[in-house]
Amino acid sequence: MPRANRRRPDPPPRGVLGRGVDRTVTGPDGSWVVRPLRGDTSTKTYRCPGCAQEIPPGAAHLVVWPSRGTFSPADGVSERRHWHASCFRARERRGPR
């Protein structure tokens, strides 16, 4: 006896596509706004400033920019960089490049 095809329930609604929740991270190298990106929203190749390796399209990573604190965290957005999550966590151990 063939089984009946059942419609799958609709997935829950998502937030803004590709955007994670911004958070501010403070360390000895300053204060940074960090936004995680899911891999399925990344369509370009970026170069990680921590390891100088490419971040291929489709790879989850972080977008990081300085938190200026003057008026809003978006003040430093022109200086944003795409990092591997592990490279950003290890930036204090690496030292200046």
Short mmCIF file of N, CA, C and O in Angstrom, two decimals:
data_model
loop_
_atom_site.label_atom_id
_atom_site.label_comp_id
_atom_site.label_asym_id
_atom_site.label_seq_id
_atom_site.Cartn_x
_atom_site.Cartn_y
_atom_site.Cartn_z
N MET A 1 0.85 -1.17 0.00
CA MET A 1 0.00 0.00 0.00
C MET A 1 0.90 1.24 0.00
O MET A 1 1.76 1.38 0.86
N PRO A 2 0.72 2.15 -0.95
CA PRO A 2 1.56 3.36 -0.98
C PRO A 2 1.23 4.27 0.19
O PRO A 2 0.08 4.32 0.64
N ARG A 3 2.27 4.95 0.65
CA ARG A 3 2.02 5.87 1.77
C ARG A 3 1.58 7.23 1.24
O ARG A 3 1.90 7.62 0.13
N ALA A 4 0.87 7.93 2.05
CA ALA A 4 0.37 9.26 1.67
C ALA A 4 1.49 10.28 1.82
O ALA A 4 2.26 10.25 2.78
N ASN A 5 1.60 11.16 0.86
CA ASN A 5 2.58 12.24 0.97
C ASN A 5 2.02 13.30 1.91
O ASN A 5 0.92 13.78 1.73
N ARG A 6 2.83 13.63 2.88
CA ARG A 6 2.40 14.64 3.85
C ARG A 6 3.22 15.90 3.64
O ARG A 6 4.43 15.82 3.44
N ARG A 7 2.59 17.00 3.75
CA ARG A 7 3.28 18.28 3.61
C ARG A 7 4.10 18.54 4.86
O ARG A 7 3.61 18.39 5.99
N ARG A 8 5.34 18.93 4.65
CA ARG A 8 6.19 19.26 5.79
C ARG A 8 5.76 20.60 6.37
O ARG A 8 5.36 21.49 5.62
N PRO A 9 5.88 20.77 7.67
CA PRO A 9 5.50 22.06 8.26
C PRO A 9 6.47 23.15 7.78
O PRO A 9 7.63 22.89 7.49
N ASP A 10 5.96 24.36 7.67
CA ASP A 10 6.80 25.48 7.27
C ASP A 10 7.86 25.73 8.33
O ASP A 10 7.60 25.63 9.53
N PRO A 11 9.08 26.07 7.89
CA PRO A 11 10.12 26.37 8.87
C PRO A 11 9.80 27.66 9.61
O PRO A 11 9.07 28.51 9.10
N PRO A 12 10.35 27.81 10.80
CA PRO A 12 10.09 29.05 11.54
C PRO A 12 10.69 30.24 10.79
O PRO A 12 11.69 30.10 10.09
N PRO A 13 10.10 31.41 10.90
CA PRO A 13 10.62 32.59 10.19
C PRO A 13 12.01 32.95 10.71
O PRO A 13 12.32 32.79 11.89
N ARG A 14 12.86 33.42 9.80
CA ARG A 14 14.22 33.81 10.16
C ARG A 14 14.27 35.32 10.34
O ARG A 14 13.41 36.04 9.88
N GLY A 15 15.37 35.74 10.94
CA GLY A 15 15.63 37.17 11.06
C GLY A 15 16.14 37.68 9.72
O GLY A 15 15.96 37.05 8.68
N VAL A 16 16.83 38.78 9.73
CA VAL A 16 17.41 39.33 8.51
C VAL A 16 18.41 38.32 7.97
O VAL A 16 19.26 37.82 8.70
N LEU A 17 18.33 38.01 6.70
CA LEU A 17 19.15 36.98 6.10
C LEU A 17 20.62 37.28 6.24
O LEU A 17 21.10 38.34 5.90
N GLY A 18 21.36 36.31 6.77
CA GLY A 18 22.81 36.42 6.85
C GLY A 18 23.34 37.15 8.05
O GLY A 18 24.54 37.19 8.25
N ARG A 19 22.49 37.73 8.82
CA ARG A 19 23.00 38.51 9.94
C ARG A 19 22.84 37.76 11.24
O ARG A 19 21.80 37.22 11.54
N GLY A 20 23.91 37.77 11.99
CA GLY A 20 23.86 37.23 13.33
C GLY A 20 23.57 38.38 14.28
O GLY A 20 23.24 39.48 13.87
N VAL A 21 23.75 38.12 15.53
CA VAL A 21 23.54 39.15 16.54
C VAL A 21 24.88 39.83 16.80
O VAL A 21 25.86 39.17 17.13
N ASP A 22 24.92 41.13 16.63
CA ASP A 22 26.15 41.88 16.89
C ASP A 22 26.44 41.87 18.38
O ASP A 22 25.53 41.99 19.20
N ARG A 23 27.71 41.73 18.69
CA ARG A 23 28.12 41.85 20.09
C ARG A 23 29.43 42.63 20.12
O ARG A 23 30.14 42.69 19.12
N THR A 24 29.73 43.22 21.24
CA THR A 24 30.97 43.97 21.39
C THR A 24 31.94 43.15 22.21
O THR A 24 31.58 42.61 23.26
N VAL A 25 33.17 43.03 21.69
CA VAL A 25 34.22 42.28 22.36
C VAL A 25 35.34 43.26 22.69
O VAL A 25 35.79 44.01 21.82
N THR A 26 35.79 43.26 23.93
CA THR A 26 36.86 44.15 24.35
C THR A 26 38.07 43.33 24.75
O THR A 26 37.95 42.33 25.44
N GLY A 27 39.23 43.75 24.29
CA GLY A 27 40.48 43.08 24.62
C GLY A 27 41.60 44.09 24.68
O GLY A 27 41.37 45.30 24.54
N PRO A 28 42.84 43.62 24.85
CA PRO A 28 43.98 44.55 24.91
C PRO A 28 44.18 45.32 23.61
O PRO A 28 44.80 46.37 23.59
N ASP A 29 43.65 44.78 22.52
CA ASP A 29 43.80 45.45 21.22
C ASP A 29 42.64 46.40 20.91
O ASP A 29 42.53 46.91 19.80
N GLY A 30 41.75 46.62 21.85
CA GLY A 30 40.65 47.55 21.65
C GLY A 30 39.29 46.91 21.78
O GLY A 30 39.16 45.76 22.20
N SER A 31 38.29 47.66 21.38
CA SER A 31 36.91 47.21 21.45
C SER A 31 36.42 46.97 20.02
O SER A 31 36.60 47.83 19.14
N TRP A 32 35.79 45.81 19.78
CA TRP A 32 35.38 45.39 18.45
C TRP A 32 33.91 45.01 18.43
O TRP A 32 33.41 44.41 19.37
N VAL A 33 33.24 45.32 17.33
CA VAL A 33 31.89 44.83 17.10
C VAL A 33 32.05 43.56 16.26
O VAL A 33 32.75 43.57 15.25
N VAL A 34 31.44 42.48 16.71
CA VAL A 34 31.59 41.18 16.05
C VAL A 34 30.21 40.68 15.60
O VAL A 34 29.28 40.65 16.40
N ARG A 35 30.13 40.31 14.33
CA ARG A 35 28.88 39.76 13.78
C ARG A 35 29.18 38.40 13.15
O ARG A 35 29.91 38.31 12.18
N PRO A 36 28.62 37.32 13.70
CA PRO A 36 28.81 36.01 13.07
C PRO A 36 27.95 35.89 11.81
O PRO A 36 26.82 36.35 11.78
N LEU A 37 28.52 35.30 10.76
CA LEU A 37 27.77 35.04 9.53
C LEU A 37 27.68 33.54 9.31
O LEU A 37 28.68 32.83 9.44
N ARG A 38 26.50 33.10 8.94
CA ARG A 38 26.31 31.69 8.60
C ARG A 38 26.96 31.45 7.24
O ARG A 38 27.06 32.34 6.41
N GLY A 39 27.35 30.25 6.98
CA GLY A 39 27.99 29.94 5.73
C GLY A 39 27.10 30.06 4.52
O GLY A 39 27.54 30.44 3.45
N ASP A 40 25.81 29.77 4.68
CA ASP A 40 24.93 29.78 3.51
C ASP A 40 24.62 31.17 2.98
O ASP A 40 24.05 31.32 1.91
N THR A 41 25.03 32.21 3.67
CA THR A 41 24.78 33.56 3.21
C THR A 41 26.02 34.22 2.61
O THR A 41 25.93 35.30 2.05
N SER A 42 27.14 33.57 2.73
CA SER A 42 28.39 34.12 2.23
C SER A 42 28.56 33.74 0.75
O SER A 42 28.56 32.57 0.40
N THR A 43 28.73 34.74 -0.12
CA THR A 43 28.83 34.47 -1.55
C THR A 43 30.17 34.92 -2.15
O THR A 43 30.41 34.68 -3.32
N LYS A 44 31.01 35.55 -1.36
CA LYS A 44 32.29 36.04 -1.87
C LYS A 44 33.44 35.36 -1.13
O LYS A 44 33.26 34.81 -0.06
N THR A 45 34.62 35.45 -1.72
CA THR A 45 35.84 34.98 -1.07
C THR A 45 36.47 36.16 -0.34
O THR A 45 36.61 37.24 -0.91
N TYR A 46 36.84 35.95 0.92
CA TYR A 46 37.48 36.98 1.73
C TYR A 46 38.84 36.46 2.19
O TYR A 46 39.08 35.26 2.20
N ARG A 47 39.72 37.35 2.59
CA ARG A 47 41.02 36.97 3.13
C ARG A 47 41.04 37.32 4.62
O ARG A 47 40.84 38.47 5.00
N CYS A 48 41.28 36.32 5.44
CA CYS A 48 41.31 36.50 6.89
C CYS A 48 42.58 37.26 7.27
O CYS A 48 43.68 36.84 6.91
N PRO A 49 42.47 38.38 8.01
CA PRO A 49 43.67 39.12 8.41
C PRO A 49 44.49 38.39 9.47
O PRO A 49 45.66 38.71 9.67
N GLY A 50 43.92 37.40 10.13
CA GLY A 50 44.65 36.68 11.17
C GLY A 50 45.63 35.67 10.62
O GLY A 50 46.76 35.55 11.09
N CYS A 51 45.22 34.94 9.58
CA CYS A 51 46.07 33.88 9.04
C CYS A 51 46.45 34.10 7.58
O CYS A 51 47.22 33.34 7.02
N ALA A 52 45.88 35.13 6.96
CA ALA A 52 46.12 35.47 5.55
C ALA A 52 45.64 34.38 4.59
O ALA A 52 46.04 34.36 3.45
N GLN A 53 44.79 33.48 5.05
CA GLN A 53 44.21 32.45 4.20
C GLN A 53 42.83 32.91 3.72
O GLN A 53 42.19 33.75 4.34
N GLU A 54 42.38 32.32 2.61
CA GLU A 54 41.07 32.67 2.09
C GLU A 54 39.94 32.06 2.90
O GLU A 54 40.08 30.95 3.42
N ILE A 55 38.85 32.79 2.99
CA ILE A 55 37.60 32.28 3.54
C ILE A 55 36.71 32.06 2.32
O ILE A 55 36.27 33.02 1.69
N PRO A 56 36.47 30.81 1.94
CA PRO A 56 35.72 30.56 0.70
C PRO A 56 34.23 30.86 0.85
O PRO A 56 33.71 30.91 1.98
N PRO A 57 33.54 31.08 -0.27
CA PRO A 57 32.09 31.27 -0.19
C PRO A 57 31.44 30.05 0.47
O PRO A 57 31.86 28.92 0.25
N GLY A 58 30.47 30.30 1.30
CA GLY A 58 29.77 29.21 1.97
C GLY A 58 30.36 28.83 3.31
O GLY A 58 29.83 27.96 4.00
N ALA A 59 31.46 29.46 3.72
CA ALA A 59 32.08 29.14 5.01
C ALA A 59 31.59 30.12 6.07
O ALA A 59 31.56 31.34 5.85
N ALA A 60 31.19 29.61 7.21
CA ALA A 60 30.78 30.47 8.32
C ALA A 60 32.02 31.22 8.83
O ALA A 60 33.11 30.67 8.87
N HIS A 61 31.84 32.49 9.17
CA HIS A 61 32.96 33.30 9.66
C HIS A 61 32.41 34.51 10.42
O HIS A 61 31.21 34.63 10.61
N LEU A 62 33.31 35.38 10.85
CA LEU A 62 32.93 36.58 11.59
C LEU A 62 33.24 37.83 10.78
O LEU A 62 34.24 37.87 10.06
N VAL A 63 32.39 38.83 10.90
CA VAL A 63 32.68 40.16 10.37
C VAL A 63 32.97 41.02 11.58
O VAL A 63 32.19 41.07 12.53
N VAL A 64 34.13 41.69 11.57
CA VAL A 64 34.61 42.43 12.74
C VAL A 64 35.00 43.84 12.32
O VAL A 64 35.62 44.03 11.27
N TRP A 65 34.61 44.83 13.13
CA TRP A 65 35.05 46.19 12.89
C TRP A 65 35.23 46.89 14.22
O TRP A 65 34.67 46.49 15.23
N PRO A 66 36.07 47.94 14.24
CA PRO A 66 36.32 48.64 15.50
C PRO A 66 35.07 49.32 16.03
O PRO A 66 34.29 49.88 15.27
N SER A 67 34.91 49.25 17.32
CA SER A 67 33.80 49.94 17.97
C SER A 67 34.32 51.31 18.37
O SER A 67 35.12 51.44 19.28
N ARG A 68 33.90 52.31 17.66
CA ARG A 68 34.41 53.67 17.90
C ARG A 68 33.84 54.27 19.18
O ARG A 68 34.50 55.05 19.83
N GLY A 69 32.60 53.96 19.47
CA GLY A 69 32.00 54.45 20.69
C GLY A 69 31.62 55.92 20.66
O GLY A 69 31.07 56.43 21.61
N THR A 70 31.92 56.63 19.58
CA THR A 70 31.60 58.05 19.53
C THR A 70 30.09 58.26 19.56
O THR A 70 29.57 58.86 20.48
N PHE A 71 29.42 57.76 18.54
CA PHE A 71 27.97 57.90 18.48
C PHE A 71 27.28 56.54 18.41
O PHE A 71 26.24 56.35 18.99
N SER A 72 27.87 55.62 17.66
CA SER A 72 27.26 54.30 17.54
C SER A 72 28.33 53.30 17.14
O SER A 72 29.38 53.67 16.62
N PRO A 73 28.07 51.99 17.34
CA PRO A 73 29.04 50.97 16.93
C PRO A 73 29.24 50.94 15.42
O PRO A 73 30.22 50.42 14.93
N ALA A 74 28.35 51.52 14.64
CA ALA A 74 28.46 51.49 13.19
C ALA A 74 29.49 52.49 12.67
O ALA A 74 29.79 52.51 11.48
N ASP A 75 30.06 53.34 13.54
CA ASP A 75 31.02 54.35 13.09
C ASP A 75 32.24 53.74 12.40
O ASP A 75 32.78 54.33 11.50
N GLY A 76 32.69 52.56 12.80
CA GLY A 76 33.87 51.95 12.23
C GLY A 76 33.56 50.93 11.15
O GLY A 76 34.44 50.15 10.77
N VAL A 77 32.35 50.92 10.62
CA VAL A 77 31.93 49.88 9.69
C VAL A 77 32.74 49.89 8.39
O VAL A 77 32.89 48.86 7.74
N SER A 78 33.30 51.03 8.00
CA SER A 78 34.11 51.06 6.78
C SER A 78 35.41 50.28 6.95
O SER A 78 36.06 49.94 5.96
N GLU A 79 35.77 49.98 8.18
CA GLU A 79 37.00 49.23 8.46
C GLU A 79 36.72 47.76 8.78
O GLU A 79 37.57 47.07 9.35
N ARG A 80 35.57 47.26 8.40
CA ARG A 80 35.23 45.87 8.75
C ARG A 80 36.10 44.87 8.00
O ARG A 80 36.49 45.10 6.86
N ARG A 81 36.38 43.78 8.66
CA ARG A 81 37.18 42.70 8.11
C ARG A 81 36.49 41.38 8.40
O ARG A 81 35.81 41.23 9.40
N HIS A 82 36.73 40.40 7.53
CA HIS A 82 36.15 39.06 7.67
C HIS A 82 37.22 38.14 8.23
O HIS A 82 38.30 38.01 7.66
N TRP A 83 36.92 37.51 9.36
CA TRP A 83 37.87 36.66 10.09
C TRP A 83 37.32 35.24 10.22
O TRP A 83 36.11 35.05 10.37
N HIS A 84 38.22 34.26 10.26
CA HIS A 84 37.84 32.94 10.77
C HIS A 84 37.59 33.13 12.26
O HIS A 84 38.30 33.91 12.92
N ALA A 85 36.63 32.43 12.82
CA ALA A 85 36.32 32.58 14.25
C ALA A 85 37.54 32.22 15.11
O ALA A 85 37.86 32.93 16.07
N SER A 86 38.24 31.16 14.76
CA SER A 86 39.39 30.75 15.56
C SER A 86 40.54 31.76 15.46
O SER A 86 41.25 31.99 16.43
N CYS A 87 40.72 32.36 14.31
CA CYS A 87 41.77 33.37 14.15
C CYS A 87 41.46 34.61 14.99
O CYS A 87 42.36 35.20 15.59
N PHE A 88 40.20 35.00 15.03
CA PHE A 88 39.85 36.17 15.83
C PHE A 88 40.05 35.89 17.31
O PHE A 88 40.56 36.74 18.03
N ARG A 89 39.71 34.70 17.75
CA ARG A 89 39.92 34.35 19.16
C ARG A 89 41.41 34.32 19.50
O ARG A 89 41.81 34.64 20.62
N ALA A 90 42.26 33.93 18.55
CA ALA A 90 43.70 33.79 18.79
C ALA A 90 44.49 35.07 18.48
O ALA A 90 45.71 35.06 18.56
N ARG A 91 43.83 36.16 18.16
CA ARG A 91 44.54 37.36 17.73
C ARG A 91 45.48 37.91 18.80
O ARG A 91 46.51 38.48 18.48
N GLU A 92 45.16 37.72 20.07
CA GLU A 92 46.01 38.23 21.14
C GLU A 92 47.30 37.42 21.27
O GLU A 92 48.33 37.96 21.63
N ARG A 93 47.24 36.14 20.93
CA ARG A 93 48.43 35.28 21.03
C ARG A 93 49.37 35.49 19.85
O ARG A 93 50.56 35.22 19.95
N ARG A 94 48.84 35.91 18.71
CA ARG A 94 49.64 36.06 17.50
C ARG A 94 50.55 37.26 17.53
O ARG A 94 51.61 37.26 16.96
N GLY A 95 50.08 38.34 18.10
CA GLY A 95 50.85 39.59 18.08
C GLY A 95 50.62 40.33 16.77
O GLY A 95 49.90 39.87 15.90
N PRO A 96 51.26 41.47 16.62
CA PRO A 96 51.05 42.26 15.39
C PRO A 96 51.64 41.58 14.18
O PRO A 96 52.66 40.91 14.27
N ARG A 97 51.00 41.77 13.03
CA ARG A 97 51.50 41.20 11.77
C ARG A 97 52.13 42.27 10.95
O ARG A 97 51.79 43.35 10.89
#
